[in-house]
Short mmCIF file of N, CA and C in Angstrom, two decimals:
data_model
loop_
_atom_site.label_atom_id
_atom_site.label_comp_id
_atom_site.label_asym_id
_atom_site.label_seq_id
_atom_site.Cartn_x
_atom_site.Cartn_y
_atom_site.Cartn_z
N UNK A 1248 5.08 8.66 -13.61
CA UNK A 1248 5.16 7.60 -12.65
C UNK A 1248 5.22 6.23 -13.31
N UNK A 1249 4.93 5.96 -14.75
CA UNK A 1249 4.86 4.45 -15.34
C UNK A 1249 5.68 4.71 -15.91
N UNK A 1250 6.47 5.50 -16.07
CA UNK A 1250 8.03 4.86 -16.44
C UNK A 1250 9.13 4.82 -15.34
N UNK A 1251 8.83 4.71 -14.10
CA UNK A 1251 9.87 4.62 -13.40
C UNK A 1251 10.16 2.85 -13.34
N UNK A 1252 11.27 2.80 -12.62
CA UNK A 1252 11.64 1.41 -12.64
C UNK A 1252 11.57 0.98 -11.21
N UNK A 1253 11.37 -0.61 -11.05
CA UNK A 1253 11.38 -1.40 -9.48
C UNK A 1253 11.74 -1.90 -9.20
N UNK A 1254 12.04 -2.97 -8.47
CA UNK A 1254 12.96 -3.77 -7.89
C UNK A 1254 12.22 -5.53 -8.37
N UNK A 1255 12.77 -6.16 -8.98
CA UNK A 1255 12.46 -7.53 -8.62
C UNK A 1255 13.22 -8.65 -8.06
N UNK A 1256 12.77 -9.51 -7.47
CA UNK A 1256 13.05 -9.95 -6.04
C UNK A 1256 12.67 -11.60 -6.26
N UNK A 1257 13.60 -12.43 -5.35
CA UNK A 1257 13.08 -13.78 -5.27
C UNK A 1257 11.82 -13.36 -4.35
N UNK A 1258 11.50 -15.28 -3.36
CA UNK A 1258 10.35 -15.21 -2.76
C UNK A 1258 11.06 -15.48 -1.50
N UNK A 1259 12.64 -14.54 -1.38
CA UNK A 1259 13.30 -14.74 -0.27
C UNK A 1259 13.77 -12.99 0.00
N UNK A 1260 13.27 -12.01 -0.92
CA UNK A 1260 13.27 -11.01 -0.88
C UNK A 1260 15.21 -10.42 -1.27
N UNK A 1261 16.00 -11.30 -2.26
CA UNK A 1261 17.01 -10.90 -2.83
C UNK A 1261 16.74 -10.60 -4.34
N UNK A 1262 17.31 -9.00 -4.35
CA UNK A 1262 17.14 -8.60 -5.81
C UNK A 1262 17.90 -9.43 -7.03
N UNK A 1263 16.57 -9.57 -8.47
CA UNK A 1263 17.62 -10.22 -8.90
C UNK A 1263 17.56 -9.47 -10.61
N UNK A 1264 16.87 -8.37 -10.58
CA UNK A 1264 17.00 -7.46 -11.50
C UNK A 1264 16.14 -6.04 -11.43
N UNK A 1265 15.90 -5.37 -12.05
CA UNK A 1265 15.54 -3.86 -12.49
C UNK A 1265 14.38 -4.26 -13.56
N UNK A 1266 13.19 -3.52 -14.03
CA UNK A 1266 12.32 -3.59 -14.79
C UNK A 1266 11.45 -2.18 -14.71
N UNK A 1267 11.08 -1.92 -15.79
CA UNK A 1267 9.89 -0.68 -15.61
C UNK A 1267 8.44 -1.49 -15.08
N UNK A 1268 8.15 -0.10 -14.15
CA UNK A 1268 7.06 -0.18 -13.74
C UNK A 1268 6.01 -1.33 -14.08
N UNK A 1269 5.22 -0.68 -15.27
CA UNK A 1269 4.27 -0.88 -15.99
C UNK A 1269 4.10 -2.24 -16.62
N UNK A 1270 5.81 -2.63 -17.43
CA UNK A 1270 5.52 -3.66 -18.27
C UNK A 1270 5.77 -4.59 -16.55
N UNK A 1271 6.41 -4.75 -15.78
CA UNK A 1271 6.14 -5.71 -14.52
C UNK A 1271 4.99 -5.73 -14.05
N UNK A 1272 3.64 -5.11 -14.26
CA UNK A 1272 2.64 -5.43 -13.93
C UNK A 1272 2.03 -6.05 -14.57
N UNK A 1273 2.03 -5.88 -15.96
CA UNK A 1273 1.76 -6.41 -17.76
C UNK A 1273 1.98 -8.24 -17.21
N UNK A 1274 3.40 -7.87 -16.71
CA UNK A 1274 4.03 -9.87 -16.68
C UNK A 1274 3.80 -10.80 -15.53
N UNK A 1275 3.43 -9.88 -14.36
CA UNK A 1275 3.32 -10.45 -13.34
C UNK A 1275 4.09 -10.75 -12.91
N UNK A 1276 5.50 -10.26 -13.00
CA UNK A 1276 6.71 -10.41 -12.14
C UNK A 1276 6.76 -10.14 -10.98
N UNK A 1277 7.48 -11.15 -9.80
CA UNK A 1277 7.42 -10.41 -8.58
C UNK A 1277 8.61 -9.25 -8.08
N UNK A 1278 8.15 -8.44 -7.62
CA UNK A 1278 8.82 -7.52 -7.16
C UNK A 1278 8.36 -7.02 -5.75
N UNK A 1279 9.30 -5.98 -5.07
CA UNK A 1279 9.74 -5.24 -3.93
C UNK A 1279 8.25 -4.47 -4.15
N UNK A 1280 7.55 -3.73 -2.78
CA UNK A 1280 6.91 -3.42 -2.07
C UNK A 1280 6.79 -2.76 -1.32
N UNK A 1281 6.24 -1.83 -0.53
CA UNK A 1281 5.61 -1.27 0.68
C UNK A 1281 4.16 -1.04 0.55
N UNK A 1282 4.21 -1.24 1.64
CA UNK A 1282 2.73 -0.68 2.45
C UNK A 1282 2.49 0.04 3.88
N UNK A 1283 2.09 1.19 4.36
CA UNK A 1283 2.23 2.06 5.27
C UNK A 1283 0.11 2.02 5.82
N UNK A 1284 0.67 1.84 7.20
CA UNK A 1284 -0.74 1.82 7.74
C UNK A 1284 -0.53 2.50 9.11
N UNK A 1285 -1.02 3.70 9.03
CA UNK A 1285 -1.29 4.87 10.01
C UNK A 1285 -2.02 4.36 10.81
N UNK A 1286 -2.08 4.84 12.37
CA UNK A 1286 -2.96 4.53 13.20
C UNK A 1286 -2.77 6.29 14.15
N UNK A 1287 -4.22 6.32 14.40
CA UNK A 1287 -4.36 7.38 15.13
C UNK A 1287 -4.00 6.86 16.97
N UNK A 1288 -4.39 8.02 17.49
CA UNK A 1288 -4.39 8.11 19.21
C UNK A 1288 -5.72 7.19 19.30
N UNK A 1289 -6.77 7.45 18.53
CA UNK A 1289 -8.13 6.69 19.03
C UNK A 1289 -7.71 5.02 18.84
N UNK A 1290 -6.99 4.78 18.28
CA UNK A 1290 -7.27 3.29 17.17
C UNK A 1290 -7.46 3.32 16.12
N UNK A 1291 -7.42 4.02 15.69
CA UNK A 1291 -8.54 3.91 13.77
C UNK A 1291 -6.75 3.72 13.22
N UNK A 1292 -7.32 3.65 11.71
CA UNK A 1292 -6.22 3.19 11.00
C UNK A 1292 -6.56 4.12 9.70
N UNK A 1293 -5.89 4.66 9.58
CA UNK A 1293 -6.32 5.59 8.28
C UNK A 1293 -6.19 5.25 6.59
N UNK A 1294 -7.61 5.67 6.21
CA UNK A 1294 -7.51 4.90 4.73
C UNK A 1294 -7.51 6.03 3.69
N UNK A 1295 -7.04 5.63 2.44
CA UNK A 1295 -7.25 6.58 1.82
C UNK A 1295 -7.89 6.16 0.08
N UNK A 1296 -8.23 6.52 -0.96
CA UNK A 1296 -9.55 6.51 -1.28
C UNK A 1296 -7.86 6.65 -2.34
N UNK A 1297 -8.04 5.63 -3.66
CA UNK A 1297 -6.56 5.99 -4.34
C UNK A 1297 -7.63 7.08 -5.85
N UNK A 1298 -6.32 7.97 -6.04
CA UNK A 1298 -6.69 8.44 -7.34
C UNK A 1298 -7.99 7.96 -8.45
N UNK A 1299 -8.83 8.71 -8.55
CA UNK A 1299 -9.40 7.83 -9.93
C UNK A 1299 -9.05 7.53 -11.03
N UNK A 1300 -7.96 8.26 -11.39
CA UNK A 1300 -7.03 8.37 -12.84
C UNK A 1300 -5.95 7.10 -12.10
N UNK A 1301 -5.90 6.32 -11.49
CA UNK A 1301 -4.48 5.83 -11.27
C UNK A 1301 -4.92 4.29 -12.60
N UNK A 1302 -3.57 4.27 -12.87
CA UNK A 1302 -3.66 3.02 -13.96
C UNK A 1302 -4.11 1.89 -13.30
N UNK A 1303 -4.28 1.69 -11.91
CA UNK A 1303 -4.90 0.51 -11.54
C UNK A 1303 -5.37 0.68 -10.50
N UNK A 1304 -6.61 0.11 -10.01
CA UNK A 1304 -7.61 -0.11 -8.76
C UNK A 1304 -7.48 1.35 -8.52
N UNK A 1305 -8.50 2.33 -9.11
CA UNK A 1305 -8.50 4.00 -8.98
C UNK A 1305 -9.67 3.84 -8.65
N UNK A 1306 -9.81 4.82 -7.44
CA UNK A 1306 -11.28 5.17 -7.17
C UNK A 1306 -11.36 3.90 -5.81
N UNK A 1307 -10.41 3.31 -5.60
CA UNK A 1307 -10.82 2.28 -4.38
C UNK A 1307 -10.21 2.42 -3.37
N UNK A 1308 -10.60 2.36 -2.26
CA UNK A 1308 -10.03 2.30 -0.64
C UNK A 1308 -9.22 1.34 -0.21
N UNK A 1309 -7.65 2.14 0.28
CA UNK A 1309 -6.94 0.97 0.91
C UNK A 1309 -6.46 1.51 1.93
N UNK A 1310 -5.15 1.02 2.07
CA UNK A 1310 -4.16 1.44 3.19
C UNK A 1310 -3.68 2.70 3.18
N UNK A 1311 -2.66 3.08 3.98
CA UNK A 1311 -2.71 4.29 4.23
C UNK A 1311 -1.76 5.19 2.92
N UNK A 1312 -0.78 4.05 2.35
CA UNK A 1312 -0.10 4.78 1.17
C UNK A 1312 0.81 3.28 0.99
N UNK A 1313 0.83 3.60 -0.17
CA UNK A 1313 1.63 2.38 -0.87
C UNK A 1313 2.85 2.49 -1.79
N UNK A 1314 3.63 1.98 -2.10
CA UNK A 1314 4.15 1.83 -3.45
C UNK A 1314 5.31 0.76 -3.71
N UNK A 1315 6.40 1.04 -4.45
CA UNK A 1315 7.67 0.57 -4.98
C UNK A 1315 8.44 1.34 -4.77
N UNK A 1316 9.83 0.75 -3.46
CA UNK A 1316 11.07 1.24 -3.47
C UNK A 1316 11.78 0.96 -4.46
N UNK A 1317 12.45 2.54 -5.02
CA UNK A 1317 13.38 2.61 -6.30
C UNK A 1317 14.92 2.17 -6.36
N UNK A 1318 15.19 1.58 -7.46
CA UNK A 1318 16.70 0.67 -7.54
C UNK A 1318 17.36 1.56 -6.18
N UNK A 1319 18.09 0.88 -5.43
CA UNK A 1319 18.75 1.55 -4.39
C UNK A 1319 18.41 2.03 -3.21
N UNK A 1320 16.95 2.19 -3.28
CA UNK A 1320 16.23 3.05 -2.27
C UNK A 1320 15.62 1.93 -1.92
N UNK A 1321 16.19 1.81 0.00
CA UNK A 1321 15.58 1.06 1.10
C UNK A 1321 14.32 1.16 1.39
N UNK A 1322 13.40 0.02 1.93
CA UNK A 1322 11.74 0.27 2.01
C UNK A 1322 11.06 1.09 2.54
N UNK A 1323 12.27 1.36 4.02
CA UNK A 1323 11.52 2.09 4.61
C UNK A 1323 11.95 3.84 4.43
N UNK A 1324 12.87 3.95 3.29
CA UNK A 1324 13.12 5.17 3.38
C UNK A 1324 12.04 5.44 1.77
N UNK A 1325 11.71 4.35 1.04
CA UNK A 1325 10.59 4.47 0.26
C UNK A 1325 9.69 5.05 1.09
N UNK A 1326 8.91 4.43 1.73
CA UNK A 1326 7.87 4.27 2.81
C UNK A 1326 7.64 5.72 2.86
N UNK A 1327 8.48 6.07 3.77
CA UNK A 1327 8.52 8.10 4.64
C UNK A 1327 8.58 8.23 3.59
N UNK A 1328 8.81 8.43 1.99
CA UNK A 1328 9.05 9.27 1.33
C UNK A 1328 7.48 9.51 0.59
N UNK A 1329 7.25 8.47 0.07
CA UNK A 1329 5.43 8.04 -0.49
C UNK A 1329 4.27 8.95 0.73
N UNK A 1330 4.88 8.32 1.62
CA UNK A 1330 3.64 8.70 2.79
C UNK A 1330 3.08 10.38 2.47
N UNK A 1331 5.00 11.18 2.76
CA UNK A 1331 4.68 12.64 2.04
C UNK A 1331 3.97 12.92 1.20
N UNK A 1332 4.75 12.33 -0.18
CA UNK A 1332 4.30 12.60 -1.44
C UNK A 1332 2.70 12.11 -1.54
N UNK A 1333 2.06 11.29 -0.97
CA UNK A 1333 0.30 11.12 -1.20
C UNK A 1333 -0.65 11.47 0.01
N UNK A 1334 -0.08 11.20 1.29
CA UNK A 1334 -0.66 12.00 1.64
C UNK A 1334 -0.40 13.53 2.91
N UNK A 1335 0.81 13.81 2.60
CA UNK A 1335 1.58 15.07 2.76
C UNK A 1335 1.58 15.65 4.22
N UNK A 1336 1.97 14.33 5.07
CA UNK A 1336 3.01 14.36 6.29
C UNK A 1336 3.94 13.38 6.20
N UNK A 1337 4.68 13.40 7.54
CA UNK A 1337 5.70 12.24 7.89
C UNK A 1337 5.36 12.29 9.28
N UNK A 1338 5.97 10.74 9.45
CA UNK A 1338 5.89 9.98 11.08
C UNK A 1338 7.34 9.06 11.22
N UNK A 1339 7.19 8.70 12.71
CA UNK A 1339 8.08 7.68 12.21
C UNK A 1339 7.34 6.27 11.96
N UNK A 1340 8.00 5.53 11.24
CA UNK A 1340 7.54 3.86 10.93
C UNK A 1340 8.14 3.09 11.45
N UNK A 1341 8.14 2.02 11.89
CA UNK A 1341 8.56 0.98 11.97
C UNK A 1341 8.07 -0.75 11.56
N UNK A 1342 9.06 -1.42 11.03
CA UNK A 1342 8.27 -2.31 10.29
C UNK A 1342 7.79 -3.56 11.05
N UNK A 1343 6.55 -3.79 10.36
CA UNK A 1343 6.15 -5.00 11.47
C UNK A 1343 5.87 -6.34 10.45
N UNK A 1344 6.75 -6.58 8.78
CA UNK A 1344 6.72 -7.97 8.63
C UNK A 1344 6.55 -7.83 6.98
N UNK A 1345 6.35 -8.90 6.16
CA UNK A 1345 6.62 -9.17 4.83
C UNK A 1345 5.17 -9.89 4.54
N UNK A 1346 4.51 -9.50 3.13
CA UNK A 1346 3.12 -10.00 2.94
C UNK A 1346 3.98 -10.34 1.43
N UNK A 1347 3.52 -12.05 1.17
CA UNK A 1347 4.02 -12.02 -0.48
C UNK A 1347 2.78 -12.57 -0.92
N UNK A 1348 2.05 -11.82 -2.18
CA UNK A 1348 0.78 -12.14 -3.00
C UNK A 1348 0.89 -11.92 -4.10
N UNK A 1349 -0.39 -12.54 -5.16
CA UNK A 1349 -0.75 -12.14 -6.63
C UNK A 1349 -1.84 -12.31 -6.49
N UNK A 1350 -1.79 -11.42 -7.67
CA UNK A 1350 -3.53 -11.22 -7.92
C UNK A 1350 -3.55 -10.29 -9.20
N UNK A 1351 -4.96 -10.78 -9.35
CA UNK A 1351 -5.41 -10.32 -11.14
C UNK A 1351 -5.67 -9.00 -10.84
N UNK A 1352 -5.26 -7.88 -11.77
CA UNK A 1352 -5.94 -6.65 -11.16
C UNK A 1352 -7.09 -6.51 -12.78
N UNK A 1353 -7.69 -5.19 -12.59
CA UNK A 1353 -8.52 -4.73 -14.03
C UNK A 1353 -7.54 -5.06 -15.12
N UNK A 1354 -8.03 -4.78 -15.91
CA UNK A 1354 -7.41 -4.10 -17.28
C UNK A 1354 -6.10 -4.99 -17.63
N UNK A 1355 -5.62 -6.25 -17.07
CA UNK A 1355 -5.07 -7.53 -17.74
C UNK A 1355 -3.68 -7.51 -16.31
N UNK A 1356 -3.93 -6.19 -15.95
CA UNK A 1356 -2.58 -6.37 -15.26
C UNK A 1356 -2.73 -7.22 -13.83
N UNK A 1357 -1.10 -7.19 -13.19
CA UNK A 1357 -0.81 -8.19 -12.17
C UNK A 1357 -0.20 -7.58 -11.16
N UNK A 1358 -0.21 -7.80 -10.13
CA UNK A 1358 0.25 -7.42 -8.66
C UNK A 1358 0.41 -8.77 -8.28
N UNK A 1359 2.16 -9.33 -8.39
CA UNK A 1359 2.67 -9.84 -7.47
C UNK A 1359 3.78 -9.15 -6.79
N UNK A 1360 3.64 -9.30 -5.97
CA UNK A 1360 4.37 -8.11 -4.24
C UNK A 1360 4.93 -9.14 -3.00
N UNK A 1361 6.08 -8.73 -3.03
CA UNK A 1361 6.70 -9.04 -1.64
C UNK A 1361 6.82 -7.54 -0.84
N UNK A 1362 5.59 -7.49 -0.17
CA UNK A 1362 4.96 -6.18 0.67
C UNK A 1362 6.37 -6.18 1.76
N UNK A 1363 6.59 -4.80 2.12
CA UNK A 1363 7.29 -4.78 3.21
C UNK A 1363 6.21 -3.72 3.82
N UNK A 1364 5.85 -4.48 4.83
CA UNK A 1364 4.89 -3.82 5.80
C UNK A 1364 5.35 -2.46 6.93
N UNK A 1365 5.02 -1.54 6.93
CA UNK A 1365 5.13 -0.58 8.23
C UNK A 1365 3.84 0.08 8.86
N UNK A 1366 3.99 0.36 10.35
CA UNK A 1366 3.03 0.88 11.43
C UNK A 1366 3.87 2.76 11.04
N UNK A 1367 2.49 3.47 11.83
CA UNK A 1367 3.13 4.44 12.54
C UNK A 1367 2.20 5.09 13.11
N UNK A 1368 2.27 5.46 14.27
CA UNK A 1368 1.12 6.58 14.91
C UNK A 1368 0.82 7.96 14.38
N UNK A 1369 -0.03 8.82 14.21
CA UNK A 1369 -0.28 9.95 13.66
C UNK A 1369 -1.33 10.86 13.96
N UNK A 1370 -1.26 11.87 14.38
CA UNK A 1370 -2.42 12.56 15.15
C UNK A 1370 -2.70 13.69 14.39
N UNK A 1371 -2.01 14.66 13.44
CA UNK A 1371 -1.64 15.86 13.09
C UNK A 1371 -2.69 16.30 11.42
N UNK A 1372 -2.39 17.02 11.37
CA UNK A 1372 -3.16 17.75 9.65
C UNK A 1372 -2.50 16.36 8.47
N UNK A 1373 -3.51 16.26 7.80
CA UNK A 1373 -3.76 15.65 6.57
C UNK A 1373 -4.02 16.00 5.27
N UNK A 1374 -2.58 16.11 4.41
CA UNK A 1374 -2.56 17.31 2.99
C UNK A 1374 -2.77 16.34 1.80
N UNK A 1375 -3.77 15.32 1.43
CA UNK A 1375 -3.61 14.69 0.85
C UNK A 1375 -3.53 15.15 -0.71
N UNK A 1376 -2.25 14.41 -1.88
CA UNK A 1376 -1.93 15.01 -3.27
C UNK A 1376 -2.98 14.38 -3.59
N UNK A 1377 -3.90 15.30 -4.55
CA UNK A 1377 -4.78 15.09 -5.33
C UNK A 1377 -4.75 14.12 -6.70
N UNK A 1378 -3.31 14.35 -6.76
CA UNK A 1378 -2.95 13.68 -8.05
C UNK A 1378 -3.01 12.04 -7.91
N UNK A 1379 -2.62 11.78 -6.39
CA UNK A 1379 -2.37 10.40 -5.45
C UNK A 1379 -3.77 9.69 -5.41
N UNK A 1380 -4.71 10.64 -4.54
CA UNK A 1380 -5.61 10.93 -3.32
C UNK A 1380 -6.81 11.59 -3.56
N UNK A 1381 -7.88 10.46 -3.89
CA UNK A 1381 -9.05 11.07 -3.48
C UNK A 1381 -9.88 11.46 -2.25
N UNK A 1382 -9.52 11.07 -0.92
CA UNK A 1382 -10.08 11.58 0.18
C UNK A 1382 -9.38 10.27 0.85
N UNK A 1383 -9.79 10.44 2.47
CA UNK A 1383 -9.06 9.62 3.35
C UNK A 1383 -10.62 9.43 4.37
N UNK A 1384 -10.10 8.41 4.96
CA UNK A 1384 -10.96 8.49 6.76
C UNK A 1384 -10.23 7.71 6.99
N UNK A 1385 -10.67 8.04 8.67
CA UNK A 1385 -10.06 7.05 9.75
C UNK A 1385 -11.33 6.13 10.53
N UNK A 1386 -10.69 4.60 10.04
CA UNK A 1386 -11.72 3.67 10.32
C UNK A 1386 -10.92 2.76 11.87
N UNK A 1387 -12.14 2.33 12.30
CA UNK A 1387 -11.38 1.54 13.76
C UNK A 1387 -11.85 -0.16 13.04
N UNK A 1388 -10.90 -0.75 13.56
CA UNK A 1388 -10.72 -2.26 12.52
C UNK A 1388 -12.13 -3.04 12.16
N UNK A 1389 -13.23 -3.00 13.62
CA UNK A 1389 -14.81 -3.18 13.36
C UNK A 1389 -15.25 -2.38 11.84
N UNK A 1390 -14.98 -1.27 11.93
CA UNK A 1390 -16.10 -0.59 11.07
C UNK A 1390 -15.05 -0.88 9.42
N UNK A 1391 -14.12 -1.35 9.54
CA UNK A 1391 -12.99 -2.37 8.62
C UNK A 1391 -13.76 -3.14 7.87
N UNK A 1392 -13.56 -4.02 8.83
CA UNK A 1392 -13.86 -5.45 8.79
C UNK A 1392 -15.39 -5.21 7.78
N UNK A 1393 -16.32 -4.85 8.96
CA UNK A 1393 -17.84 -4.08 8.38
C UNK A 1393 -17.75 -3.85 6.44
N UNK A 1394 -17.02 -2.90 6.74
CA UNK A 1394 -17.07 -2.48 5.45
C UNK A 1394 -16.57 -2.82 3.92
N UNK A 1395 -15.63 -3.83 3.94
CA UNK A 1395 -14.86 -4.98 3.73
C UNK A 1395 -16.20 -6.21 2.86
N UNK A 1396 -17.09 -6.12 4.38
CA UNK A 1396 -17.99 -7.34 4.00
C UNK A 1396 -19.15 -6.80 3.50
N UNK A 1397 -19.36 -5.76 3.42
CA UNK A 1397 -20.22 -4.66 2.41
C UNK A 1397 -20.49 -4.97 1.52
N UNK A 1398 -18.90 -4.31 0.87
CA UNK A 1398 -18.63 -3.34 -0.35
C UNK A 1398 -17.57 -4.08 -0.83
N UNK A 1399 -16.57 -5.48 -1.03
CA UNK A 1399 -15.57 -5.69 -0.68
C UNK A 1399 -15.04 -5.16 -2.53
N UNK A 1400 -15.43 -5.09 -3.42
CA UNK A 1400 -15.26 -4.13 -4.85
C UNK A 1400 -14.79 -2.66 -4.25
N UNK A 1401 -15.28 -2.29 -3.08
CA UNK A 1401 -14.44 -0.95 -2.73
C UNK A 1401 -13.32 -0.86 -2.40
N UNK A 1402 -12.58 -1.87 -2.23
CA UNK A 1402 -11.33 -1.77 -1.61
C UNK A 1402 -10.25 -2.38 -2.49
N UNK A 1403 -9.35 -2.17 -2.34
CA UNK A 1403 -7.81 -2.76 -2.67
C UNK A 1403 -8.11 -4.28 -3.11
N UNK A 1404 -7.33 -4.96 -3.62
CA UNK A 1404 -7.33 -6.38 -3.57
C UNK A 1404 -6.31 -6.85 -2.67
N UNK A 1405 -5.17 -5.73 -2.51
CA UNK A 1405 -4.02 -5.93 -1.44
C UNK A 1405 -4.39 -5.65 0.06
N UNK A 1406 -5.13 -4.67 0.07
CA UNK A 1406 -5.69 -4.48 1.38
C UNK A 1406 -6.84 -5.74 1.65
N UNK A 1407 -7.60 -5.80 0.54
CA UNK A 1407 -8.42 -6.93 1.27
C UNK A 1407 -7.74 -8.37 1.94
N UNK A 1408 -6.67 -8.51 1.13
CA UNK A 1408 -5.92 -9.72 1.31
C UNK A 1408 -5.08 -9.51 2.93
N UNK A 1409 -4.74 -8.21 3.05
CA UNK A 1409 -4.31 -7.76 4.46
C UNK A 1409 -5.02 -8.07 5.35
N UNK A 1410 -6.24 -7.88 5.19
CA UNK A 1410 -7.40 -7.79 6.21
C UNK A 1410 -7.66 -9.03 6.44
N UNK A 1411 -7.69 -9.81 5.01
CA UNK A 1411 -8.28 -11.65 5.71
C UNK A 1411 -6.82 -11.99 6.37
N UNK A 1412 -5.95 -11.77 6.40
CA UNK A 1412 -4.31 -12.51 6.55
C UNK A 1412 -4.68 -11.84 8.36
N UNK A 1413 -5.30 -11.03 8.74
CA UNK A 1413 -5.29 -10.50 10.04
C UNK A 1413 -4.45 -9.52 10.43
N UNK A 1414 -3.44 -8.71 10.05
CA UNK A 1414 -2.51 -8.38 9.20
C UNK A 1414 -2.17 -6.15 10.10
N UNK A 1415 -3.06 -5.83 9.32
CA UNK A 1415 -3.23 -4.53 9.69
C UNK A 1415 -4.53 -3.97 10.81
N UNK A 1416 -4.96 -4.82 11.16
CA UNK A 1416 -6.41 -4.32 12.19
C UNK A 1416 -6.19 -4.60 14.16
N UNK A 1417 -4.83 -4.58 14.32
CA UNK A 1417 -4.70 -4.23 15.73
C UNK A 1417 -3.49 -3.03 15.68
N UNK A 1418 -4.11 -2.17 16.73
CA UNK A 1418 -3.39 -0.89 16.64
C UNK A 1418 -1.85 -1.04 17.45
N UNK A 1419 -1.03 0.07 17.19
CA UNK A 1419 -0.11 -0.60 17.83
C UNK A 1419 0.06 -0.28 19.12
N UNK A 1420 0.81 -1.13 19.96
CA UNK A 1420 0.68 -1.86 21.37
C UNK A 1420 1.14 -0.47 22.22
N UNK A 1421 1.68 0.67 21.38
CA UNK A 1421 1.92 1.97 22.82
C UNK A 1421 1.63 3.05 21.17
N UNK A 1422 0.37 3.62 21.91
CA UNK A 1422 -0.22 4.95 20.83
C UNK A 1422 0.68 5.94 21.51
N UNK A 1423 1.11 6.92 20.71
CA UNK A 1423 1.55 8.19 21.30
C UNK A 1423 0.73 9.00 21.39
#
């Protein structure tokens, strides 16, 4: 997975080259994005607990699945594809908007992201890859928020930044 390559992007979201993974986190280049945030029939929004082995922020709680669409590959067909691969269904998505941030992560590296955001409803079995995925729950945006102001070292630095932006914590407007 750290040698694949990503997309980098103005701060108008036009590509304006190719880079590996890894060393774009090294430089803090900005690049292309997703982020996928499940919502059940109740409200909750489902989180999932990332890898402990992952090269960055492992062992911490975010959104529902994340990553980098590959040279060519559209966000949201990134999106459905990640969602599978970590935590091993599909829905449909639809996107609800663009988050652009930086931030320091551990270990020297950088996360700057022009997020392409998606919703999707989800009621069904949850196969999460181990390799991805250390465990999941489904939180309703209170017990979020709550937990956020806890623990806020437990979570994402991208998700936390979601959460103050107001961002991912209303469910969407017709649950199936």
């Amino acid at each position: 997975m750290l040698q694949e390559e990503i997309v980098l992007v103005d701060r108008d979201d036009n590509e304006i080259g190719i880079a590996e993974k890894l060393e774009t986190h090294r430089r803090g280049d900005l690049h292309r994005a997703f982020s996928v945030l499940i919502w059940d029939s109740a409200g909750r929004l489902l989180l999932q607990r990332r890898q402990i082995g992952k090269y960055h922020s492992g062992g911490l709680w975010t959104n529902s699945c994340c990553g980098h669409p590959r040279p060519g590959e559209r966000s949201g067909d990134a999106a459905l594809r990640r969602l599978g691969e970590e935590m091993g269904f599909a829905c449909a998505l639809a996107p609800i908007g663009t988050f652009l941030y930086r931030a320091e992560l551990d270990d020297g590296l950088v996360e700057h992201e022009l997020v392409h955001l998606f919703r999707g409803t989800y009621d069904g079995p949850i196969a999460p890859n181990p390799e991805e995925c250390d465990g999941f729950n489904w939180l309703a945006p209170d017990a979020i928020r709550r937990e956020i102001a806890a623990a806020p070292e437990t979570f994402t630095i991208w998700f936390r930044k979601y959460v103050e932006a107001g961002w991912p914590l209303s469910p969407p407007l017709e649950v199936a």
